[in-house]
Short mmCIF file of C-alpha atoms in Angstrom, two decimals:
data_model
loop_
_atom_site.label_atom_id
_atom_site.label_comp_id
_atom_site.label_asym_id
_atom_site.label_seq_id
_atom_site.Cartn_x
_atom_site.Cartn_y
_atom_site.Cartn_z
CA MET Q 1 -91.96 36.41 -102.91
CA LYS Q 2 -89.11 34.47 -104.47
CA TYR Q 3 -89.26 34.13 -108.24
CA LYS Q 4 -88.01 31.83 -110.93
CA ILE Q 5 -87.91 32.54 -114.62
CA MET Q 6 -88.33 30.06 -117.42
CA ILE Q 7 -87.62 30.80 -121.06
CA LYS Q 8 -89.09 28.28 -123.50
CA ASN Q 9 -89.02 27.58 -127.19
CA GLU Q 10 -92.18 25.52 -127.57
CA ASN Q 11 -91.38 22.50 -125.39
CA GLN Q 12 -87.68 23.10 -125.16
CA ILE Q 13 -86.48 24.83 -121.98
CA ILE Q 14 -83.82 27.41 -122.81
CA PHE Q 15 -83.41 28.82 -119.29
CA ASP Q 16 -84.90 27.86 -115.95
CA GLY Q 17 -83.56 29.47 -112.82
CA ARG Q 18 -83.24 32.49 -110.56
CA PRO Q 19 -83.80 35.83 -112.31
CA LEU Q 20 -80.37 37.07 -111.23
CA ASP Q 21 -78.77 34.12 -113.02
CA LEU Q 22 -80.10 35.21 -116.42
CA PRO Q 23 -77.27 35.61 -118.94
CA ILE Q 24 -76.64 39.32 -119.44
CA LYS Q 25 -75.48 41.05 -122.62
CA LYS Q 26 -72.25 42.87 -121.88
CA ASP Q 27 -73.08 45.85 -124.10
CA ILE Q 28 -76.43 46.40 -122.35
CA LEU Q 29 -74.76 46.08 -118.97
CA ILE Q 30 -72.28 48.76 -119.97
CA SER Q 31 -74.88 51.09 -121.49
CA LYS Q 32 -77.05 50.79 -118.37
CA SER Q 33 -73.97 51.43 -116.24
CA VAL Q 34 -73.29 54.58 -118.26
CA GLU Q 35 -76.93 55.60 -117.78
CA MET Q 36 -76.84 54.99 -114.02
CA PHE Q 37 -73.27 55.82 -113.06
CA ASN Q 38 -71.74 57.35 -116.21
CA ASP Q 39 -69.17 54.58 -115.90
CA GLU Q 40 -68.07 52.42 -118.82
CA ASP Q 41 -65.97 50.18 -116.63
CA PRO Q 42 -68.10 49.44 -113.56
CA CYS Q 43 -66.69 47.49 -110.61
CA ILE Q 44 -68.41 44.24 -109.65
CA ILE Q 45 -70.59 45.98 -107.03
CA HIS Q 46 -71.89 48.47 -109.57
CA GLN Q 47 -72.30 45.72 -112.19
CA THR Q 48 -74.40 43.78 -109.71
CA TYR Q 49 -76.50 46.84 -108.96
CA VAL Q 50 -77.12 47.36 -112.68
CA ILE Q 51 -78.11 43.71 -113.15
CA GLU Q 52 -80.46 43.87 -110.16
CA THR Q 53 -82.06 46.97 -111.65
CA LEU Q 54 -82.56 45.35 -115.07
CA VAL Q 55 -83.92 42.15 -113.55
CA ASP Q 56 -86.16 44.05 -111.15
CA GLN Q 57 -87.70 46.01 -114.03
CA LEU Q 58 -88.39 42.75 -115.86
CA ILE Q 59 -89.97 41.15 -112.79
CA SER Q 60 -92.20 44.19 -112.26
CA LYS Q 61 -93.39 43.82 -115.84
CA LEU Q 62 -94.02 40.07 -115.60
CA LYS Q 63 -95.64 40.19 -112.15
CA LYS Q 64 -98.91 41.21 -113.79
CA GLN Q 65 -98.99 37.86 -115.61
CA ILE Q 66 -97.42 35.61 -113.03
CA ASN Q 67 -97.32 31.89 -113.96
CA GLU Q 68 -98.47 32.75 -117.47
CA GLU Q 69 -96.54 32.31 -120.68
CA VAL Q 70 -95.69 35.67 -122.21
CA SER Q 71 -94.41 36.06 -125.74
CA ILE Q 72 -91.10 37.76 -125.63
CA ILE Q 73 -91.90 39.72 -128.76
CA ASP Q 74 -94.52 41.56 -126.67
CA ILE Q 75 -92.03 42.71 -124.05
CA LYS Q 76 -89.01 43.12 -126.30
CA GLU Q 77 -87.63 46.21 -124.56
CA SER Q 78 -87.73 44.67 -121.09
CA VAL Q 79 -85.76 41.57 -122.07
CA ARG Q 80 -83.23 43.14 -124.36
CA PHE Q 81 -80.51 42.66 -121.74
CA ILE Q 82 -80.85 38.84 -121.80
CA ASP Q 83 -78.06 37.17 -123.72
CA ILE Q 84 -79.90 34.32 -125.45
CA ASP Q 85 -79.93 33.86 -129.23
CA GLN Q 86 -83.24 34.16 -131.06
CA LEU Q 87 -84.89 35.26 -127.84
CA GLU Q 88 -87.66 37.11 -129.65
CA THR Q 89 -89.22 33.87 -130.84
CA TYR Q 90 -89.46 32.41 -127.31
CA LYS Q 91 -91.83 32.65 -124.39
CA ILE Q 92 -91.06 33.69 -120.85
CA ILE Q 93 -92.77 32.69 -117.60
CA LEU Q 94 -92.33 34.24 -114.16
CA ARG Q 95 -93.13 31.75 -111.43
CA SER Q 96 -93.31 32.26 -107.70
CA LYS Q 97 -91.32 29.64 -105.83
CA MET B 1 -92.17 57.20 -101.69
CA LYS B 2 -90.99 58.18 -98.24
CA GLU B 3 -87.21 57.89 -97.90
CA PHE B 4 -85.24 56.87 -94.84
CA TYR B 5 -81.58 57.81 -94.74
CA LEU B 6 -79.72 55.42 -92.43
CA ASP B 7 -76.20 55.84 -93.74
CA TYR B 8 -74.85 58.68 -91.60
CA ALA B 9 -71.53 56.87 -91.14
CA ALA B 10 -70.99 57.23 -94.89
CA THR B 11 -71.71 60.93 -94.82
CA THR B 12 -73.92 63.50 -93.16
CA PRO B 13 -75.87 66.34 -94.73
CA ILE B 14 -74.44 69.77 -94.08
CA ASP B 15 -76.06 71.43 -91.06
CA LYS B 16 -78.19 74.38 -92.23
CA ARG B 17 -76.47 76.64 -89.71
CA VAL B 18 -73.10 75.62 -91.17
CA LEU B 19 -74.38 76.27 -94.68
CA LYS B 20 -75.52 79.76 -93.69
CA PHE B 21 -72.16 80.35 -92.03
CA VAL B 22 -70.14 79.39 -95.13
CA GLU B 23 -72.35 80.98 -97.80
CA PRO B 24 -70.49 84.33 -97.87
CA TYR B 25 -67.22 82.45 -98.49
CA LEU B 26 -68.71 80.95 -101.66
CA THR B 27 -69.71 84.35 -102.96
CA SER B 28 -68.64 87.73 -101.59
CA HIS B 29 -65.77 86.59 -99.34
CA PHE B 30 -63.79 84.96 -102.14
CA HIS B 31 -60.44 86.60 -101.48
CA ASN B 32 -57.27 84.56 -101.31
CA PRO B 33 -56.34 84.22 -97.63
CA SER B 34 -52.66 84.54 -98.56
CA SER B 35 -53.11 88.02 -100.02
CA LEU B 36 -52.57 91.08 -97.88
CA HIS B 37 -55.54 93.30 -98.56
CA THR B 38 -58.44 93.90 -96.23
CA HIS B 39 -60.82 91.10 -97.25
CA ALA B 40 -58.04 88.56 -97.77
CA ILE B 41 -56.86 89.21 -94.23
CA GLU B 42 -60.42 88.70 -92.99
CA ASN B 43 -60.44 85.32 -94.71
CA LYS B 44 -57.10 84.39 -93.16
CA LYS B 45 -58.59 85.27 -89.80
CA ALA B 46 -61.67 83.13 -90.57
CA ILE B 47 -59.39 80.15 -91.28
CA ASN B 48 -57.59 80.66 -88.01
CA ASP B 49 -60.91 81.04 -86.19
CA SER B 50 -61.86 77.68 -87.66
CA ARG B 51 -58.55 76.19 -86.54
CA LYS B 52 -59.26 77.40 -83.00
CA LYS B 53 -62.75 75.89 -83.01
CA ILE B 54 -61.36 72.51 -84.02
CA ALA B 55 -58.53 72.75 -81.50
CA ASP B 56 -61.06 73.64 -78.76
CA ALA B 57 -63.27 70.72 -79.74
CA ILE B 58 -60.48 68.17 -79.17
CA GLY B 59 -58.44 69.90 -76.48
CA ALA B 60 -55.52 70.77 -78.77
CA MET B 61 -53.61 73.98 -79.42
CA PRO B 62 -54.47 75.78 -82.68
CA ASP B 63 -50.95 75.38 -84.03
CA GLU B 64 -51.34 71.61 -83.70
CA ILE B 65 -54.16 71.54 -86.29
CA PHE B 66 -53.43 71.26 -90.03
CA PHE B 67 -56.21 71.35 -92.59
CA THR B 68 -56.36 68.72 -95.32
CA SER B 69 -58.85 67.59 -97.95
CA GLY B 70 -60.39 64.97 -95.62
CA GLY B 71 -59.81 61.88 -93.54
CA THR B 72 -57.92 59.96 -96.19
CA GLU B 73 -55.40 62.73 -96.74
CA SER B 74 -54.94 63.20 -92.99
CA ILE B 75 -54.19 59.50 -92.56
CA ASN B 76 -51.74 59.55 -95.49
CA PHE B 77 -50.14 62.68 -94.04
CA ALA B 78 -49.69 61.16 -90.58
CA LEU B 79 -48.29 57.84 -91.78
CA LYS B 80 -46.18 58.86 -94.77
CA GLY B 81 -45.23 62.26 -93.40
CA TYR B 82 -43.90 60.90 -90.12
CA ALA B 83 -42.26 57.93 -91.86
CA GLU B 84 -40.35 60.23 -94.17
CA LYS B 85 -38.89 62.17 -91.25
CA HIS B 86 -37.83 58.99 -89.45
CA PRO B 87 -36.35 56.70 -92.09
CA ASP B 88 -34.56 54.60 -89.46
CA LEU B 89 -37.85 53.30 -88.00
CA LYS B 90 -39.20 50.68 -90.38
CA GLU B 91 -42.05 48.95 -88.54
CA ILE B 92 -45.66 50.07 -88.18
CA ILE B 93 -48.42 48.44 -86.15
CA THR B 94 -52.08 48.65 -87.03
CA SER B 95 -55.17 46.44 -86.72
CA LYS B 96 -56.95 44.16 -89.16
CA ILE B 97 -60.08 46.31 -89.02
CA GLU B 98 -58.77 49.69 -90.11
CA HIS B 99 -60.37 51.80 -92.79
CA LYS B 100 -58.97 51.27 -96.30
CA ALA B 101 -57.38 54.72 -96.09
CA THR B 102 -55.03 53.33 -93.47
CA LEU B 103 -54.62 49.82 -94.86
CA ASN B 104 -53.83 50.93 -98.39
CA THR B 105 -51.45 53.64 -97.21
CA LEU B 106 -49.65 50.95 -95.23
CA HIS B 107 -49.65 48.59 -98.20
CA TYR B 108 -47.90 51.39 -100.10
CA LEU B 109 -45.34 51.72 -97.31
CA GLU B 110 -44.84 47.93 -97.33
CA LYS B 111 -43.79 48.25 -100.96
CA LYS B 112 -41.27 50.87 -99.82
CA GLY B 113 -39.72 48.38 -97.42
CA TYR B 114 -41.73 48.87 -94.22
CA LYS B 115 -42.83 45.92 -92.13
CA VAL B 116 -46.45 46.30 -91.07
CA HIS B 117 -47.95 44.23 -88.25
CA TYR B 118 -51.71 43.73 -88.30
CA LEU B 119 -53.15 43.19 -84.84
CA ASP B 120 -55.82 40.55 -84.34
CA VAL B 121 -59.21 41.52 -82.96
CA ASP B 122 -61.68 39.52 -80.92
CA GLY B 123 -65.25 38.72 -81.95
CA PHE B 124 -66.34 42.23 -80.93
CA GLY B 125 -63.58 43.88 -82.95
CA LEU B 126 -61.51 44.90 -79.92
CA ILE B 127 -57.79 44.77 -80.57
CA ASP B 128 -55.47 42.41 -78.77
CA LEU B 129 -53.61 44.70 -76.35
CA LYS B 130 -51.21 41.97 -75.27
CA GLN B 131 -50.20 41.39 -78.87
CA LEU B 132 -49.68 45.15 -79.28
CA ASP B 133 -47.44 45.22 -76.23
CA GLN B 134 -45.40 42.29 -77.57
CA LEU B 135 -45.06 43.67 -81.11
CA ILE B 136 -43.76 47.16 -80.32
CA ASN B 137 -39.99 47.28 -80.53
CA GLU B 138 -37.19 49.78 -81.04
CA ASN B 139 -37.85 49.81 -84.81
CA THR B 140 -41.53 50.75 -84.45
CA LEU B 141 -42.33 54.03 -86.17
CA MET B 142 -45.93 54.31 -85.15
CA VAL B 143 -49.11 52.56 -84.04
CA SER B 144 -52.20 53.55 -86.05
CA ILE B 145 -55.63 52.58 -84.76
CA ILE B 146 -59.21 53.41 -85.69
CA TYR B 147 -61.04 54.84 -82.66
CA ALA B 148 -64.67 54.03 -83.63
CA ASN B 149 -64.89 51.44 -86.37
CA ASN B 150 -66.84 52.57 -89.41
CA GLU B 151 -68.22 49.12 -90.24
CA ILE B 152 -69.08 47.57 -86.90
CA GLY B 153 -69.16 50.54 -84.52
CA THR B 154 -66.64 49.15 -82.03
CA ILE B 155 -64.88 51.79 -79.93
CA GLN B 156 -61.33 50.87 -78.96
CA ASP B 157 -59.87 51.33 -75.50
CA VAL B 158 -57.58 54.14 -76.62
CA LYS B 159 -56.28 55.00 -73.16
CA SER B 160 -54.94 51.47 -72.74
CA ILE B 161 -53.46 51.58 -76.25
CA SER B 162 -51.76 54.93 -75.61
CA ARG B 163 -50.38 53.71 -72.25
CA ILE B 164 -48.71 50.81 -74.05
CA CYS B 165 -47.35 53.14 -76.75
CA ARG B 166 -46.07 55.59 -74.16
CA ARG B 167 -44.32 52.85 -72.19
CA HIS B 168 -42.47 51.87 -75.35
CA GLN B 169 -42.00 55.52 -76.41
CA THR B 170 -43.82 54.85 -79.68
CA LYS B 171 -46.05 57.34 -81.45
CA LEU B 172 -49.78 56.76 -81.77
CA HIS B 173 -52.03 57.92 -84.62
CA LEU B 174 -55.75 57.76 -83.98
CA ASP B 175 -58.26 57.69 -86.82
CA ALA B 176 -61.11 59.53 -85.11
CA VAL B 177 -63.17 60.11 -88.24
CA GLN B 178 -66.20 58.20 -86.92
CA ALA B 179 -65.61 58.98 -83.26
CA PHE B 180 -65.77 62.77 -83.35
CA GLY B 181 -69.25 63.97 -82.51
CA GLN B 182 -70.04 60.61 -80.89
CA ILE B 183 -67.59 60.50 -78.03
CA GLU B 184 -66.34 63.30 -75.82
CA PHE B 185 -62.56 63.15 -76.02
CA ASN B 186 -59.48 65.24 -75.53
CA VAL B 187 -56.16 64.57 -77.23
CA ASN B 188 -54.25 65.18 -73.99
CA ASP B 189 -56.38 62.78 -71.93
CA LEU B 190 -56.13 60.17 -74.66
CA ASP B 191 -52.42 60.94 -74.99
CA VAL B 192 -52.22 60.55 -78.75
CA ASP B 193 -49.63 62.04 -81.11
CA PHE B 194 -51.65 62.31 -84.30
CA LEU B 195 -55.40 62.38 -84.79
CA THR B 196 -57.47 62.42 -87.97
CA LEU B 197 -60.80 64.21 -88.47
CA SER B 198 -63.14 64.50 -91.46
CA SER B 199 -65.63 67.34 -91.78
CA HIS B 200 -68.44 65.61 -93.67
CA LYS B 201 -68.88 63.00 -90.94
CA PHE B 202 -70.14 65.66 -88.52
CA TYR B 203 -72.44 67.80 -90.69
CA GLY B 204 -69.67 69.91 -92.24
CA PRO B 205 -68.82 70.25 -95.92
CA LYS B 206 -67.10 67.51 -97.90
CA GLY B 207 -63.51 68.05 -99.03
CA ALA B 208 -62.21 69.25 -95.67
CA GLY B 209 -60.37 67.41 -92.95
CA ALA B 210 -57.75 68.01 -90.33
CA LEU B 211 -54.77 66.32 -88.79
CA TYR B 212 -53.79 66.99 -85.21
CA VAL B 213 -50.01 66.79 -84.81
CA LYS B 214 -48.73 67.01 -81.26
CA LYS B 215 -46.45 70.00 -80.77
CA GLY B 216 -42.80 69.17 -81.32
CA LEU B 217 -43.35 66.30 -83.73
CA ASP B 218 -41.84 66.74 -87.16
CA ILE B 219 -43.75 65.63 -90.21
CA GLU B 220 -42.96 65.97 -93.91
CA PRO B 221 -45.70 67.53 -96.05
CA LEU B 222 -47.38 65.39 -98.69
CA ILE B 223 -47.91 68.41 -100.92
CA HIS B 224 -45.12 70.88 -101.52
CA GLY B 225 -45.48 74.43 -102.73
CA GLY B 226 -46.34 77.62 -100.89
CA SER B 227 -46.13 78.16 -97.16
CA HIS B 228 -49.81 77.50 -96.42
CA GLU B 229 -50.63 75.70 -93.16
CA SER B 230 -47.25 76.79 -91.72
CA GLY B 231 -45.48 74.97 -94.52
CA HIS B 232 -47.28 71.69 -93.82
CA ARG B 233 -49.78 71.60 -96.69
CA ALA B 234 -49.28 73.75 -99.75
CA GLY B 235 -52.06 75.08 -101.94
CA THR B 236 -54.66 77.81 -101.67
CA GLU B 237 -56.96 76.85 -98.84
CA ASN B 238 -60.39 75.32 -99.35
CA LEU B 239 -61.85 78.36 -97.68
CA TYR B 240 -65.52 77.42 -97.32
CA GLY B 241 -64.64 73.80 -96.52
CA ILE B 242 -62.30 74.80 -93.71
CA ILE B 243 -64.63 77.46 -92.33
CA GLY B 244 -67.59 75.07 -92.49
CA MET B 245 -65.59 72.36 -90.78
CA GLY B 246 -64.73 74.68 -87.90
CA GLU B 247 -68.33 75.71 -87.37
CA ALA B 248 -69.52 72.10 -87.67
CA ALA B 249 -66.92 71.05 -85.08
CA ARG B 250 -68.05 73.80 -82.71
CA LEU B 251 -71.67 72.68 -83.02
CA ALA B 252 -70.74 69.00 -82.70
CA LYS B 253 -68.91 69.70 -79.46
CA LEU B 254 -71.65 72.00 -78.15
CA GLU B 255 -74.47 69.57 -78.95
CA LEU B 256 -72.63 66.33 -78.30
CA GLU B 257 -74.63 65.41 -75.22
CA GLN B 258 -78.06 66.05 -76.77
CA ASN B 259 -77.07 64.24 -79.98
CA ARG B 260 -75.75 61.30 -78.00
CA GLU B 261 -79.01 61.00 -76.08
CA HIS B 262 -80.91 61.11 -79.36
CA TYR B 263 -78.66 58.45 -80.96
CA GLN B 264 -78.89 56.18 -77.93
CA LYS B 265 -82.69 56.28 -77.98
CA LEU B 266 -82.71 55.51 -81.69
CA GLN B 267 -80.18 52.71 -81.32
CA VAL B 268 -81.92 50.98 -78.42
CA ASP B 269 -85.38 51.29 -79.95
CA PHE B 270 -84.33 50.02 -83.37
CA HIS B 271 -82.26 47.19 -81.93
CA GLN B 272 -85.13 46.01 -79.74
CA LYS B 273 -87.58 46.13 -82.63
CA ILE B 274 -85.45 44.45 -85.28
CA THR B 275 -84.25 41.65 -83.01
CA LYS B 276 -87.86 40.96 -82.03
CA VAL B 277 -88.75 40.38 -85.68
CA PHE B 278 -85.54 38.77 -86.93
CA LYS B 279 -84.62 36.39 -84.15
CA ASP B 280 -81.63 34.86 -85.91
CA ILE B 281 -79.74 38.04 -86.83
CA ARG B 282 -76.40 38.89 -85.25
CA LEU B 283 -75.24 42.27 -84.05
CA ASN B 284 -71.69 42.82 -85.28
CA GLY B 285 -69.29 44.60 -82.97
CA THR B 286 -69.69 45.45 -79.33
CA PRO B 287 -73.12 45.37 -77.63
CA CYS B 288 -75.23 48.54 -77.46
CA GLY B 289 -74.17 50.61 -74.48
CA SER B 290 -70.75 49.02 -74.22
CA ASN B 291 -67.89 50.52 -76.25
CA ARG B 292 -70.11 51.00 -79.27
CA SER B 293 -70.79 54.10 -81.37
CA TYR B 294 -74.17 55.42 -80.26
CA ASN B 295 -75.53 55.88 -83.76
CA HIS B 296 -74.31 52.56 -85.13
CA LEU B 297 -75.90 49.15 -85.71
CA SER B 298 -74.48 46.43 -87.93
CA TYR B 299 -76.39 43.21 -88.48
CA ALA B 300 -75.62 39.92 -90.13
CA PHE B 301 -78.57 38.10 -91.67
CA LYS B 302 -78.63 34.41 -92.42
CA ASP B 303 -79.25 32.91 -95.87
CA ILE B 304 -79.49 36.23 -97.73
CA LEU B 305 -76.96 38.10 -99.81
CA GLY B 306 -76.13 41.55 -98.49
CA TYR B 307 -76.16 43.28 -101.85
CA GLN B 308 -79.57 41.80 -102.63
CA LEU B 309 -81.06 42.96 -99.32
CA HIS B 310 -79.43 46.35 -99.84
CA PHE B 311 -81.04 46.58 -103.29
CA GLN B 312 -84.48 45.60 -102.01
CA LEU B 313 -84.26 48.13 -99.17
CA SER B 314 -83.07 50.85 -101.52
CA LYS B 315 -86.03 50.10 -103.81
CA ARG B 316 -88.27 50.74 -100.82
CA GLY B 317 -86.54 53.99 -99.88
CA VAL B 318 -84.42 52.62 -97.02
CA TYR B 319 -80.81 53.69 -97.49
CA VAL B 320 -78.28 51.61 -95.56
CA ALA B 321 -74.79 50.23 -96.24
CA THR B 322 -73.52 46.70 -96.75
CA GLY B 323 -70.47 45.01 -95.31
CA SER B 324 -69.42 43.82 -98.72
CA ALA B 325 -66.31 44.65 -100.66
CA CYS B 326 -65.15 44.31 -104.23
CA SER B 327 -62.23 41.93 -104.42
CA SER B 328 -60.71 40.56 -107.64
CA GLY B 329 -63.99 40.92 -109.49
CA ALA B 330 -66.14 39.28 -106.82
CA ILE B 331 -68.33 40.61 -104.03
CA THR B 332 -66.87 39.33 -100.78
CA PRO B 333 -67.36 40.02 -97.07
CA SER B 334 -65.31 43.02 -96.00
CA HIS B 335 -61.95 42.60 -94.26
CA VAL B 336 -63.58 43.80 -91.01
CA ILE B 337 -66.29 41.14 -91.11
CA GLU B 338 -63.67 38.49 -91.84
CA ALA B 339 -61.45 39.74 -89.01
CA ILE B 340 -64.15 39.44 -86.34
CA GLY B 341 -64.67 35.81 -87.34
CA LEU B 342 -68.38 35.95 -88.13
CA GLU B 343 -69.77 32.48 -88.90
CA ASP B 344 -69.68 31.60 -92.60
CA GLU B 345 -73.45 31.48 -93.07
CA TYR B 346 -73.77 35.07 -91.83
CA GLN B 347 -70.82 36.60 -93.68
CA PRO B 348 -72.50 37.27 -97.04
CA CYS B 349 -75.19 39.52 -95.54
CA VAL B 350 -74.07 42.38 -93.38
CA ILE B 351 -76.17 45.52 -93.27
CA ARG B 352 -75.03 48.68 -91.51
CA ILE B 353 -77.58 51.11 -90.12
CA THR B 354 -76.27 54.44 -88.89
CA PHE B 355 -78.49 57.14 -87.43
CA GLY B 356 -78.02 60.88 -87.44
CA LYS B 357 -79.45 63.94 -85.84
CA TYR B 358 -82.26 64.08 -88.38
CA SER B 359 -83.31 60.44 -87.82
CA LYS B 360 -86.71 59.96 -86.22
CA ILE B 361 -87.69 57.22 -83.80
CA GLU B 362 -91.28 57.28 -85.11
CA ASP B 363 -90.01 56.02 -88.50
CA HIS B 364 -88.70 52.77 -87.04
CA ASP B 365 -91.88 50.71 -87.40
CA GLU B 366 -92.10 51.59 -91.08
CA ILE B 367 -88.40 50.87 -91.63
CA ILE B 368 -88.70 47.47 -89.91
CA LYS B 369 -91.73 46.73 -92.10
CA LYS B 370 -89.58 47.40 -95.15
CA PHE B 371 -86.90 45.06 -93.81
CA ILE B 372 -89.57 42.36 -93.41
CA GLU B 373 -90.90 42.90 -96.94
CA SER B 374 -87.40 42.84 -98.40
CA CYS B 375 -86.45 39.64 -96.60
CA HIS B 376 -89.73 37.98 -97.58
CA GLU B 377 -89.08 38.85 -101.20
CA LEU B 378 -85.58 37.37 -101.05
CA ARG B 379 -86.41 34.30 -99.01
CA GLY B 380 -89.56 33.48 -100.92
CA GLU B 381 -91.72 33.48 -97.80
#
């Protein structure tokens, strides 16, 4: 299954695209890299692996409510790596392509 | 979750018999082999026993074997060590599909003023012998070639390469890290001058390697200090690594035929099954049964990114390798994949599958199923 993610603020679309294209917070990327590799300066291959892991965890969470709007406030921990301002007030939808 | 390890070209687990063999050297037999008391002398003997096992396995004399920390150090030792003793010879020939241990050592030598020629390869990864013949000249220090390629499994025609080198009276270094334990060979038949081995590629411990240096060739040590390794590599020996490597080499030689049969069955079965399901994938390197490592398969998939497929497979417990490299902050196809001229649409997704003696043919259906699931997830089918 190929997925797309949409992040909305009421009727305004904030993000609509492939999960791996979500903007990532650098500090979360580094802290996850430290958790996984104990490396504060990961190479691009390790960065990509970290991002895939974060995104995969989010998809697993959202799969249970596929095509449904989910309030981000309810899944705060799973989206904390996404670098979008005021994210907590938005909604997120996982769609199958 | 059941796990499937298919990355034996990256490393192998230590053989339990080797582990049992080295255990005393991690505990009770700790004595420094350079000392002259009873147990130290026993350890010195154990190192020399190991040297003999390795020499026997490749048809060398024991005094032609020098222990190192692994394949990378052996390659550095051969190239830099011989270069230092022959400062008048300033050209080196290699191929475009060498391991980074060779390429980056040569890049270092380029900075020191050496001219390095990189031989082209054909679509199978076989080097251009005519180009080699034309490039060797009176300034050539050495030719350095990888015997069995780690990424695509191609086995070079070493006898033809050595004949060309011999005709021009040029030295030949062979990186046999992936070849040992796969191919029956003898340094005299191959007629090579230097040959690199790495213990952890044939079920020995990590941190041990060896360089074969043909008798009579002079080579400068990389590491200076005491007179260990006949003055060729200073430092107290990695006792259990060396002893484990010797025993692993003995077993690899002894069981080569049965392992090869096992690998061939695995290779043929997996190749037939995966190509039946994925009709548009490409096998990188030489065809199965023709100058190809018996445990090695490398595939290029269309319209998928290698690191994404690798991630999906890993999530499902299938452990393979990708043909991707990190270059200037981007994930790019490796230099080997570029050199064989794989079509652009296939380059981003190369997956390497390498079997080992603990791989099981009955796992293949489940592994293929996991490939299908992973590709479906990525392609949105």
